[in-house]
Coordinates of C-alpha atoms in Angstrom, one line a residue:
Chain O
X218 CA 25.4 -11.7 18.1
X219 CA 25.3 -13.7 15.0
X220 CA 25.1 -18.2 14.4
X221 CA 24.9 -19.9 11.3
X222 CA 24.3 -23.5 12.2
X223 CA 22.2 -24.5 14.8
X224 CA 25.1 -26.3 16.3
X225 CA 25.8 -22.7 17.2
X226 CA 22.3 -21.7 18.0
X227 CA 21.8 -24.3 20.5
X228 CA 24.9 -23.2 21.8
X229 CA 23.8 -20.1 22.2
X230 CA 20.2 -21.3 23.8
X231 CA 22.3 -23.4 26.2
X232 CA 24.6 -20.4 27.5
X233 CA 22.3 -17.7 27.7
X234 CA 19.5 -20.4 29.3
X235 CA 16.7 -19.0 26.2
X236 CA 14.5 -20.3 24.0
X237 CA 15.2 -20.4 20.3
X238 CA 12.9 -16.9 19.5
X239 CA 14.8 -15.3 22.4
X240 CA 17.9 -15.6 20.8
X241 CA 16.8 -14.9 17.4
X242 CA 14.9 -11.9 18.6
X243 CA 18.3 -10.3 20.1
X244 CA 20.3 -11.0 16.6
X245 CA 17.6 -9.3 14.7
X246 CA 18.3 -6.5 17.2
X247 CA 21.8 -6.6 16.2
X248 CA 22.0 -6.9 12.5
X249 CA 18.9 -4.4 11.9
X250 CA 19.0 -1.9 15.1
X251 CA 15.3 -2.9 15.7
X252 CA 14.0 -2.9 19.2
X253 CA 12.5 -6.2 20.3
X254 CA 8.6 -4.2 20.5
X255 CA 9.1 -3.0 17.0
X256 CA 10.0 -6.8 16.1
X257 CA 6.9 -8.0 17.9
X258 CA 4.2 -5.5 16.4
X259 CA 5.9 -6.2 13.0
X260 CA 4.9 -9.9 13.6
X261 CA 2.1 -9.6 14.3
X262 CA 1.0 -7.7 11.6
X263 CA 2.2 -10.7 9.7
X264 CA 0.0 -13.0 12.3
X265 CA -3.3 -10.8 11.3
X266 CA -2.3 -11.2 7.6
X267 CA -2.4 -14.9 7.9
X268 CA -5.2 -15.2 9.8
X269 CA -7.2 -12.9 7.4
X270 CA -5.8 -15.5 4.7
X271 CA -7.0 -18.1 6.3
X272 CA -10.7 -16.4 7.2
X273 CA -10.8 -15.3 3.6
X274 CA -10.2 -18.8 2.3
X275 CA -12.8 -20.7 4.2
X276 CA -15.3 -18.1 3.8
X277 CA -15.4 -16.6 0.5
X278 CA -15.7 -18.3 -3.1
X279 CA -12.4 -18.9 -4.2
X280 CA -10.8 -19.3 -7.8
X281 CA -7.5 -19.8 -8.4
X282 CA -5.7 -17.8 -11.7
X283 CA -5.0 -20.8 -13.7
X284 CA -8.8 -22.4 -12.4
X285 CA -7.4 -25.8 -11.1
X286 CA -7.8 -25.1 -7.2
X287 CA -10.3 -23.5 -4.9
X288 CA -13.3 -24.6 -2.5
X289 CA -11.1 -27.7 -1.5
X290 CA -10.2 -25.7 2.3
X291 CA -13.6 -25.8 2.9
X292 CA -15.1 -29.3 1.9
X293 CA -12.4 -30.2 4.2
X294 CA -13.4 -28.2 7.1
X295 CA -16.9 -29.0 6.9
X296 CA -16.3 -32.5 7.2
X297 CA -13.8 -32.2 10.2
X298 CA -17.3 -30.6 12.1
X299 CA -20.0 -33.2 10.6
X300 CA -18.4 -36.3 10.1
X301 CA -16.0 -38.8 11.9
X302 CA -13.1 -37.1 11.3
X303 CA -10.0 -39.6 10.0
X304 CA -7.0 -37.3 11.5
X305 CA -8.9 -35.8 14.2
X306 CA -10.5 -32.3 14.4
X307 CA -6.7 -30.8 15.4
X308 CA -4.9 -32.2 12.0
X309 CA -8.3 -32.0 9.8
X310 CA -8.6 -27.9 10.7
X311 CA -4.8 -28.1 10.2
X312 CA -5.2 -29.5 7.2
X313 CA -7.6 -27.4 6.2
X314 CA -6.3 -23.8 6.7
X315 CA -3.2 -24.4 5.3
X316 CA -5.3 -25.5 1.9
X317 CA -7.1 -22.0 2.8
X318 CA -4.1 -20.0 2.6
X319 CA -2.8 -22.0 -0.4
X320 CA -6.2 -21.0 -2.6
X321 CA -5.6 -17.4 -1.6
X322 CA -2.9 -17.1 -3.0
X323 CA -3.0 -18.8 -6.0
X324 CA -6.4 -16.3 -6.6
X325 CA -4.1 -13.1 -6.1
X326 CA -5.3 -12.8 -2.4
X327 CA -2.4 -11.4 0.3
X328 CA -0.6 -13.9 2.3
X329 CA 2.6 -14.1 4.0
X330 CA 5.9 -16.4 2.0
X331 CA 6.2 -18.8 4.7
X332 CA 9.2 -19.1 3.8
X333 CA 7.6 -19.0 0.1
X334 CA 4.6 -18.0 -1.4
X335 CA 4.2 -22.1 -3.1
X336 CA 4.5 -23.0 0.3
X337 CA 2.6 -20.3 2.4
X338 CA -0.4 -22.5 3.9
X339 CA 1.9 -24.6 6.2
X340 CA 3.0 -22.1 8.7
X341 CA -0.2 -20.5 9.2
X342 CA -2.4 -23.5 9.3
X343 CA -0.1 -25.0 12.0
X344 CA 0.2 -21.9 14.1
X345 CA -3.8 -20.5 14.3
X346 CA -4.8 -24.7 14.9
X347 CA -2.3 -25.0 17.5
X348 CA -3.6 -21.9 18.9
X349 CA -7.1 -22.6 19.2
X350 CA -6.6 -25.7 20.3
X351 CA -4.5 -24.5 23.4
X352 CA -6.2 -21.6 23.6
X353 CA -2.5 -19.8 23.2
X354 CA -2.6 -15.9 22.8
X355 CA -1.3 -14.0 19.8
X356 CA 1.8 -12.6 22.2
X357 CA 3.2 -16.4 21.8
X358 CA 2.3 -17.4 18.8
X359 CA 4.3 -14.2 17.2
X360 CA 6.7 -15.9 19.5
X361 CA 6.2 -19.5 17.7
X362 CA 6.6 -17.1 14.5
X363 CA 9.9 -15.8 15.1
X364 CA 11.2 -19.8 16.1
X365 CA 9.9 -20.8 12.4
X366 CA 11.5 -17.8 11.1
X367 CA 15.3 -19.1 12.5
X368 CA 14.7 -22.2 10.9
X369 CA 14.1 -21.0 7.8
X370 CA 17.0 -18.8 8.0
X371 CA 19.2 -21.5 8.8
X372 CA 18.1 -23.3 6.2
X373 CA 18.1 -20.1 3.4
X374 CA 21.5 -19.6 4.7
X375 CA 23.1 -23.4 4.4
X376 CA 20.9 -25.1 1.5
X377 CA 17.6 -23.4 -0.3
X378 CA 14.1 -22.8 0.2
X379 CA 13.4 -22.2 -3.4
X380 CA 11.6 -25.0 -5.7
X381 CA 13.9 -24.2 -9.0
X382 CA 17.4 -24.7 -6.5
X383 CA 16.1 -27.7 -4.4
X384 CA 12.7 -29.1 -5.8
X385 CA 9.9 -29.0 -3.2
X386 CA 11.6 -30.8 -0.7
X387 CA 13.0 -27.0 0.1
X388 CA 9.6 -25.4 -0.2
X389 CA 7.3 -27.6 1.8
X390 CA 9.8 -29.2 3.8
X391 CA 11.2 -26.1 5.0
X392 CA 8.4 -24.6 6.1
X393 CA 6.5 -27.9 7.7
X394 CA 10.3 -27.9 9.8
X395 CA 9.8 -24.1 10.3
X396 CA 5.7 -24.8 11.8
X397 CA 7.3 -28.2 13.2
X398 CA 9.9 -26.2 15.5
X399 CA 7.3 -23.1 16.5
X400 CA 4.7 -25.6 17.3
X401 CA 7.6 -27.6 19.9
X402 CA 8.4 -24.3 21.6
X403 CA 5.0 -23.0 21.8
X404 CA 4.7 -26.6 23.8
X405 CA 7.2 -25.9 25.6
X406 CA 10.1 -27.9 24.0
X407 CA 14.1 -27.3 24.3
X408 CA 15.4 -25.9 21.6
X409 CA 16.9 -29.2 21.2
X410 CA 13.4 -30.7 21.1
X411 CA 12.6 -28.0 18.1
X412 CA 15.8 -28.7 15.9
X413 CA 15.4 -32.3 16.1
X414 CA 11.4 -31.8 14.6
X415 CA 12.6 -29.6 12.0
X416 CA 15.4 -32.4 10.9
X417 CA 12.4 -35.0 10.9
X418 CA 10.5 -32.9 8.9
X419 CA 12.9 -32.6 6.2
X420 CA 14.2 -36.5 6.4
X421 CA 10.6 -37.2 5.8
X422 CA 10.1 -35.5 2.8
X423 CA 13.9 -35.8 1.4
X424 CA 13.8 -35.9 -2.5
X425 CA 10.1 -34.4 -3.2
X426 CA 10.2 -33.1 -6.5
X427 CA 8.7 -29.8 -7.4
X428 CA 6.4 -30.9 -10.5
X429 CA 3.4 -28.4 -10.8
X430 CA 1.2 -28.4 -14.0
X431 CA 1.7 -25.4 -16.0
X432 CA 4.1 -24.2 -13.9
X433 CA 1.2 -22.8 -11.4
X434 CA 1.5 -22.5 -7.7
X435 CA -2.0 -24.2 -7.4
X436 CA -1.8 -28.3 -8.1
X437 CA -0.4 -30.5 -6.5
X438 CA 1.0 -27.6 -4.3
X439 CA -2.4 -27.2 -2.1
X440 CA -2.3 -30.8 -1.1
X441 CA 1.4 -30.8 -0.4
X442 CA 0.9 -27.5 2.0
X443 CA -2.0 -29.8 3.4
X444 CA 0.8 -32.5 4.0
X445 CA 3.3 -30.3 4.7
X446 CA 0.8 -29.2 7.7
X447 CA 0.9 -33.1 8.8
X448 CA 4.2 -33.2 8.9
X449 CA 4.9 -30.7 10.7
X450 CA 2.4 -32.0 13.7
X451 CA 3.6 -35.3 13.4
X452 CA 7.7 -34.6 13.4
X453 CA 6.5 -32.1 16.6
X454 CA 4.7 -34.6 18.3
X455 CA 7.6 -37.0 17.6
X456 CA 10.2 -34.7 19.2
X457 CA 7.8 -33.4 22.3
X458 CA 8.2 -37.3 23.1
X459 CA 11.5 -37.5 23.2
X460 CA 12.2 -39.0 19.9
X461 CA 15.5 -37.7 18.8
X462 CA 16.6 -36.9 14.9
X463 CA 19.5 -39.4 14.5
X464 CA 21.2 -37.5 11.9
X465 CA 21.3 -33.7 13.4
X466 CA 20.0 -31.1 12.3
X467 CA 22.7 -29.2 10.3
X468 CA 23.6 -32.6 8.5
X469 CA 19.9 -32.9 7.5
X470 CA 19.9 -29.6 5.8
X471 CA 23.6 -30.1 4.1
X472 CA 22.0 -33.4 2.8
X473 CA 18.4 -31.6 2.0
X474 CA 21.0 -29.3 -0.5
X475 CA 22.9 -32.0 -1.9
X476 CA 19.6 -33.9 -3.1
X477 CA 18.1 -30.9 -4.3
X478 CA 20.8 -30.0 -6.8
X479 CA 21.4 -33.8 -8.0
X480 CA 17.4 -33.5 -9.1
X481 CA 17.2 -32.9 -12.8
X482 CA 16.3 -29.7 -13.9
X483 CA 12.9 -31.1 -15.5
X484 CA 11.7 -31.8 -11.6
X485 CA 12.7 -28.6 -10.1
X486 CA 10.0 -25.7 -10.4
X487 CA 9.8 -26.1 -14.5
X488 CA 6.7 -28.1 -15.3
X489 CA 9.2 -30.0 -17.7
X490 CA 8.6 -33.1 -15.4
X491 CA 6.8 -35.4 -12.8
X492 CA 2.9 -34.7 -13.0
X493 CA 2.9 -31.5 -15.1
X494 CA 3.9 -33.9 -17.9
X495 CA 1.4 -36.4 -17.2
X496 CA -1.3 -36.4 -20.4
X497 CA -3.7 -34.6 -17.9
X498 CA -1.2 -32.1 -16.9
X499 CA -0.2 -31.2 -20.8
X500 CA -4.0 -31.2 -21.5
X501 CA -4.4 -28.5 -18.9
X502 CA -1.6 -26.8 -19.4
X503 CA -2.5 -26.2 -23.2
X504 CA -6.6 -25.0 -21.6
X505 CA -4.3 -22.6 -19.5
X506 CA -2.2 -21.0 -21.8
X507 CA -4.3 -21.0 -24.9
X508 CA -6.8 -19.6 -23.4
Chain B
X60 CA 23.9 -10.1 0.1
X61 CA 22.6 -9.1 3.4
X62 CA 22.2 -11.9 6.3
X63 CA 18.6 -12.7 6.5
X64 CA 16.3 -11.1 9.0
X65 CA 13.2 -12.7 10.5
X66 CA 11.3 -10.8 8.0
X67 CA 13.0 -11.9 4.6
X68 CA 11.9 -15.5 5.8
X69 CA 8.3 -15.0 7.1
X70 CA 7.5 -12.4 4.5
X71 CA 8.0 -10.6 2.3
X72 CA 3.5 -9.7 2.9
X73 CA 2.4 -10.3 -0.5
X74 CA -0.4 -10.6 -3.1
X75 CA 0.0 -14.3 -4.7
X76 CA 0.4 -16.2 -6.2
X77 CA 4.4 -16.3 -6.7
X78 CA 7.0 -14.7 -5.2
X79 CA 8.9 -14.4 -8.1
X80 CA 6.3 -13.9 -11.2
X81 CA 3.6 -11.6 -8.9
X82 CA 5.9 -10.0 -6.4
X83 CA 9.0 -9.9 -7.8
X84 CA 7.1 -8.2 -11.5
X85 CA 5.0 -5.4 -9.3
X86 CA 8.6 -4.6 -7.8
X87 CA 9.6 -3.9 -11.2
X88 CA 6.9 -2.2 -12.3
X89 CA 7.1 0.3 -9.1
X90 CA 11.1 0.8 -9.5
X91 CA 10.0 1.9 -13.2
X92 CA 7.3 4.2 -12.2
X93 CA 9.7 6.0 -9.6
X94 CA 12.2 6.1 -12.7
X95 CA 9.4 7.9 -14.8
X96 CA 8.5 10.3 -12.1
X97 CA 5.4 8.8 -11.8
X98 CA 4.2 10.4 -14.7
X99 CA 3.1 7.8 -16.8
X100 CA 0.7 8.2 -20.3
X101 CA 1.5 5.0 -22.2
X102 CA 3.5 1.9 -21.0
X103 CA 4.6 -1.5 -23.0
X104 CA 5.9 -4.7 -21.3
X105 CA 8.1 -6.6 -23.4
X106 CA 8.3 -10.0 -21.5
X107 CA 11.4 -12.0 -21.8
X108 CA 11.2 -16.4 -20.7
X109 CA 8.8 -17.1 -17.8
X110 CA 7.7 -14.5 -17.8
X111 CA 6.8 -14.3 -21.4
X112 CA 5.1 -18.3 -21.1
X113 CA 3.7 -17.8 -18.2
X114 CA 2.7 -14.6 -17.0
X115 CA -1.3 -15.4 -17.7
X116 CA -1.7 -18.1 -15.1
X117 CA 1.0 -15.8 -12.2
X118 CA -0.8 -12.6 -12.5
X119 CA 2.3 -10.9 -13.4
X120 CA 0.6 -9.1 -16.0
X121 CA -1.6 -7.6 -12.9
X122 CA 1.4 -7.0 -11.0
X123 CA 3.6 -5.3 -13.5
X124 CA 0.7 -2.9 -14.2
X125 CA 0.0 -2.6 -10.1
X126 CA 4.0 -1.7 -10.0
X127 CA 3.3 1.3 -12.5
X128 CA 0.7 2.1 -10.5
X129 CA 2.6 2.5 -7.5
X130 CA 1.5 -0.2 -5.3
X131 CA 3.5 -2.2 -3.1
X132 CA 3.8 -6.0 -3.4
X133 CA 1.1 -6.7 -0.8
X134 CA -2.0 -4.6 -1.8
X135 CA -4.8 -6.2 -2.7
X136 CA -6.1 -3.6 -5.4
X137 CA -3.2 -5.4 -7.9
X138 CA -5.7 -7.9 -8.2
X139 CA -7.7 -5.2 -10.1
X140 CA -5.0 -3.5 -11.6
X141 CA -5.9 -3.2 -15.5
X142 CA -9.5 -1.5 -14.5
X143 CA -7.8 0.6 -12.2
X144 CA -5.3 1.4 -15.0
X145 CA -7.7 2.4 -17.6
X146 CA -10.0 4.5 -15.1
X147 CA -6.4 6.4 -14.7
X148 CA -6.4 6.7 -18.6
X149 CA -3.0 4.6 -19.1
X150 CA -2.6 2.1 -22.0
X151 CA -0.6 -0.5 -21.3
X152 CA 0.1 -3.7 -23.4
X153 CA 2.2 -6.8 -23.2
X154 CA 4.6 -8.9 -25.9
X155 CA 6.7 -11.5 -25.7
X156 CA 10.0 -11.4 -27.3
X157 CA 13.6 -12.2 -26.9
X158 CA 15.4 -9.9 -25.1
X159 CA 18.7 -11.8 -25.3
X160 CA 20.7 -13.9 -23.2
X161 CA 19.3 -12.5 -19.8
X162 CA 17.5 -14.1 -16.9
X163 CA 14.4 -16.3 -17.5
X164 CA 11.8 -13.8 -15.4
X165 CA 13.1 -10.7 -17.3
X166 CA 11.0 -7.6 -18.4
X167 CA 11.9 -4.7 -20.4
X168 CA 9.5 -1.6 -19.7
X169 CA 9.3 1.1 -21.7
X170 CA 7.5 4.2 -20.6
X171 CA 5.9 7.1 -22.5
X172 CA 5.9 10.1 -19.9
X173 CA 3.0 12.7 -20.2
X174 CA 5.6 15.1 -21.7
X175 CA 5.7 12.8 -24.1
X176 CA 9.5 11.3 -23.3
X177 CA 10.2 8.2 -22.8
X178 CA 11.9 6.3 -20.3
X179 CA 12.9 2.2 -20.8
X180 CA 14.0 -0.2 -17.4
X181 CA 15.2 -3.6 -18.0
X182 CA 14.9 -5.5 -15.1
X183 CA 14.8 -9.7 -14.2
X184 CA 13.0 -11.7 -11.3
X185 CA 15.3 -13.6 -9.6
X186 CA 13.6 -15.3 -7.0
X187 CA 11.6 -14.7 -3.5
X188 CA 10.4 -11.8 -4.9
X189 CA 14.6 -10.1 -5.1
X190 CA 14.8 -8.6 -8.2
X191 CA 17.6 -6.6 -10.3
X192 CA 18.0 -3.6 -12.4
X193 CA 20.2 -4.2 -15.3
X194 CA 19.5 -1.1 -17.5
X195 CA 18.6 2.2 -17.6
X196 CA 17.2 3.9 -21.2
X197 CA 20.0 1.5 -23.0
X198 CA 22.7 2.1 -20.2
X199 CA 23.7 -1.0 -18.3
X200 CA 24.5 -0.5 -14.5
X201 CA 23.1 -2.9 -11.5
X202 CA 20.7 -2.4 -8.6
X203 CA 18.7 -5.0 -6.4
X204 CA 16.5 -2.6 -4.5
X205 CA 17.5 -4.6 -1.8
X206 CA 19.0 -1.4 0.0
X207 CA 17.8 2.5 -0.1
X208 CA 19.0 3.1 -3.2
X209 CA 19.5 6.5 -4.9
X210 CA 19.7 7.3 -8.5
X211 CA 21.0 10.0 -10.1
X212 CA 21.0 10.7 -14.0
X213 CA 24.1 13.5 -14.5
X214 CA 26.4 14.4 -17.2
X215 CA 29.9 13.5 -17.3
X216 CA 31.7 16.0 -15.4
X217 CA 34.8 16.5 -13.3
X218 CA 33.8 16.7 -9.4
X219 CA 30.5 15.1 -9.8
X220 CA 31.1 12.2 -7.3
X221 CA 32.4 14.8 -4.4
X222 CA 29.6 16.8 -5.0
X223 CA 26.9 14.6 -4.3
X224 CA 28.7 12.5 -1.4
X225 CA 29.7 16.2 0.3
X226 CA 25.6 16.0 -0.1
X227 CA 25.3 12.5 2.0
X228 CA 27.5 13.4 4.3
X229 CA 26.4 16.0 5.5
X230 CA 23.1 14.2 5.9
X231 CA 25.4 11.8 8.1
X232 CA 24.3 8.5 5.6
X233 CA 26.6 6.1 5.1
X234 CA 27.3 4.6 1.8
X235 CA 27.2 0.7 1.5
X236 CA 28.2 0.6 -2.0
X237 CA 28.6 3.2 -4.8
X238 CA 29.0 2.6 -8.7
X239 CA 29.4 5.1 -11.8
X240 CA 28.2 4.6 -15.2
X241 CA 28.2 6.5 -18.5
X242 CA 27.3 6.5 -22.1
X243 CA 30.4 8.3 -23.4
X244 CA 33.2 11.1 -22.1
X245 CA 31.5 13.8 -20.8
X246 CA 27.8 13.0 -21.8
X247 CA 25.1 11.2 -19.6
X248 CA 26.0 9.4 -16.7
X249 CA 24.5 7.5 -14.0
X250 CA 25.2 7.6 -10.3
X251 CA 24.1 4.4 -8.2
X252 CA 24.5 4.9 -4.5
X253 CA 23.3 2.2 -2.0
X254 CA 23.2 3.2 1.6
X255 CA 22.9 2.1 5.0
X256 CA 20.3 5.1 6.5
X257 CA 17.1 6.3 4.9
X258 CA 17.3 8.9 2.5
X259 CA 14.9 12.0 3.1
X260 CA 13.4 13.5 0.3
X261 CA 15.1 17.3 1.4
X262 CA 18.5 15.3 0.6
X263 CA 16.7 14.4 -2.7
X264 CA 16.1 17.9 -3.7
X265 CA 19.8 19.2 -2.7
X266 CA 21.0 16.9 -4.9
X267 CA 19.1 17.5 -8.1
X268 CA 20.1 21.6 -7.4
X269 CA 23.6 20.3 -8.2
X270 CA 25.2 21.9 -11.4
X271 CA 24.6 18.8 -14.1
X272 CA 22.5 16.8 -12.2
X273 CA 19.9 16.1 -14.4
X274 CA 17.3 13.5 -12.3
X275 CA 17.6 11.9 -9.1
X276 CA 15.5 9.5 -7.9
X277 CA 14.7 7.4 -4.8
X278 CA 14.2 4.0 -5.3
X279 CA 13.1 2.7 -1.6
X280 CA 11.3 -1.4 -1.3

């Protein structure tokens, strides 16, 4: 069993009466010769990786290579628990962890590319939040796992999740839609539900260029992981309501392509542009390198 | 190209902090230290584009020495690679240069074995941590890695090729793709052989018995 488009996958989910991971789980199964336990412990080892990223991150002092990021995760956190929290405790600690992750590993700590390393704080932020919150075991959440992963292979497969091919639009937007659909099934969404928050996710961040300063995966990449985490809760709020993505899912991604390659070269993952060329960013860039 | 699996989307596990300039270098650096037999006294990294601007603020300084270490993409000790290196007694240094019209994350390694031989891999970065082989001690074939790959150094000699597949097949692996390279008529040659199956290492050592098989090695990320 193989799909392409998730014209195809909801097809599939619609036929077979299963969720999204269900499906995906049985393809793995059929391109690799995997059995669905081995899948599931193999996620999960994946799961404790992020969660470790995420520990690490809030708990340890962090500093990134190139010394623009680390300790942001945690000022965050510690105001989500001792002051009036503007987001709310969910999206704050959301927020949060995925800038955890982020500061990991732009200091050489081990994470999980989600579907990238630039982008690697979204998914796992989302996911362990969403968990605590609902107090939902690890058993589903490697579920919620395997849902992101067939979004981001749809999207790999029909368009890009690299910053150089499609600016960051295909890094953080990818994987918000990737934490945006596991966080609607894990809610118990249709798969319908889960497509159309992964389309919102990318229409709402259509065009974002992939700018950082001296090329680094550390600013402004933390903060867009941080919205990237936003989005993701937003879009699956938006779906798990019953607001549907107008333009569907496979048009979203076709369109996510065609923007990404009409950006100019200086705005797609080569610091030639956007805020790595600001006078700040060439100051730092020359502390960076000449150091 | 393979279809994507769960795991090529969430994953590859990896120290950070890019895919492409931390994980994509240490897979480099560990295809070369396979390649030297993991005998290694003296290594230089000639770094090529990116790579060459940038390698400072990626780590892939750390990683390419963590690859000629032997580690895999996602341990943490790459992190702490250069002290580890030194403990080990290796020298290792780094120059930029222009290694022609190649891709932007490219490296050329070249390895000083304990015997004293030396061994140089030119090899580029290109992207999510995928990578590709595009040389082997000045002789230019092409591997990603991507499957079990086996490589066998040989000289140029009739009935070669149904040697070593007699070899695979009787080990019941199937071949996904298969490519020969040499220098000149009759002198040193190159097998690639991509597969489907893993390759044990008995199969290995079969091989290398074969009359004018030099080297064979197992390249397997």
């Amino acid at each position: 069993m193989n799909f392409t488009k998730a014209s195809e996958l909801l097809e599939l989910c619609n036929k077979h009466n299963k969720k999204i991971f269900e499906i995906m789980i049985e393809r793995e199964s059929f391109l690799t010769d995997m059995s669905k336990e081995d899948i599931i412990a193999k996620m999960q080892i994946s799961l404790d990786i992020m969660k470790d990223s995420i520990e690490k991150g809030l708990t340890e002092d962090i500093k990134s290579m190139g010394g623009l990021i680390g300790g942001d995760a945690k000022k965050v956190m510690e105001r989500s628990k001792t002051s009036r929290s503007v987001c709310g405790t969910l999206m704050s600690r959301a927020i949060s962890r995925s800038m955890a992750v982020l500061e990991v590993n732009a200091s050489m700590g081990k994470i999980v590319a989600a579907p990238t390393a630039g982008a690697s704080g979204i998914l796992p932020g989302v996911i362990i939040t969403i968990g605590e919150e609902f107090k939902i075991e690890d058993r589903e959440l490697v579920n919620g796992l395997i849902t992101a992963s067939t979004i981001g292979m749809l999207i790999s497969k029909n368009a890009t999740v690299a910053g150089a091919e499609g600016g960051c639009q295909a890094e953080t937007g990818s994987a918000a839609a990737m934490a945006a659909a596991a966080v609607v099934e894990l809610m118990d969404g249709t798969p319908k539900m889960a497509l159309d928050a992964a389309a919102i996710c990318i229409k709402n961040i259509l065009g974002l260029v992939c700018d950082p300063i001296a090329g680094l995966v550390e600013v402004p990449c933390e903060s867009r992981n941080a919205i990237g985490a936003a989005n993701a809760l937003i879009s699956a709020e938006m779906a798990l309501s019953g607001v549907k993505s107008i333009i569907p899912f496979d048009e979203v991604i076709d369109t996510m392509y065609k923007v990404g390659s009409s950006l100019p070269m200086e705005l797609r993952e080569t610091a030639l542009g956007g805020l790595a060329m600001t006078p700040t960013g060439k100051k730092l860039q020359k502390q960076i390198f000449d150091n | 190209m393979k279809d994507y699996t769960i795991f090529d989307i969430v994953g590859p596990n990896m120290i950070g902090p890019s895919s492409s300039h931390t994980a994509g270098a240490c897979r480099l650096g560990n295809i070369a230290y396979k390649i030297a037999e993991k005998s290694i006294k003296e290594v230089t990294f000639l770094l090529h584009g990116s790579f060459a601007n940038t390698y400072r603020g990626h780590g892939t300084d750390k990683a390419l020495v963590g690859g000629i270490l032997g580690f895999d993409t996602d341990d943490e000790r790459i992190k702490d690679s250069f002290q580890i290196a030194k403990a080990k007694g290796i020298n290792f240094k780094f120059l930029a240069e222009y290694l022609g019209d190649v891709h932007s994350n490219t490296v050329k390694i070249i390895i000083t074995k304990e015997d004293n031989t030396t061994v140089e891999i030119l090899g580029s970065s290109i992207g999510g941590g995928n990578i590709v082989v595009t040389e082997i001690n000045g002789l230019k074939l092409e591997f990603t890695g991507e499957y079990t790959t086996l490589i066998i150094s040989h000289i140029d000699k009739p009935g070669m090729v149904s040697k070593v597949t007699a070899v695979l097949s009787e080990y019941q692996i199937n071949i996904a793709f298969m490519r020969v390279y040499r220098h000149e008529k009759g002198q040193n040659a190159f097998m690639i052989i991509e597969t489907d199956d893993e390759i044990n290492n008995n199969l290995v050592i079969k091989i290398k018995d074969i009359e004018y098989v030099k080297k064979a090695y197992l390249i397997n990320i």
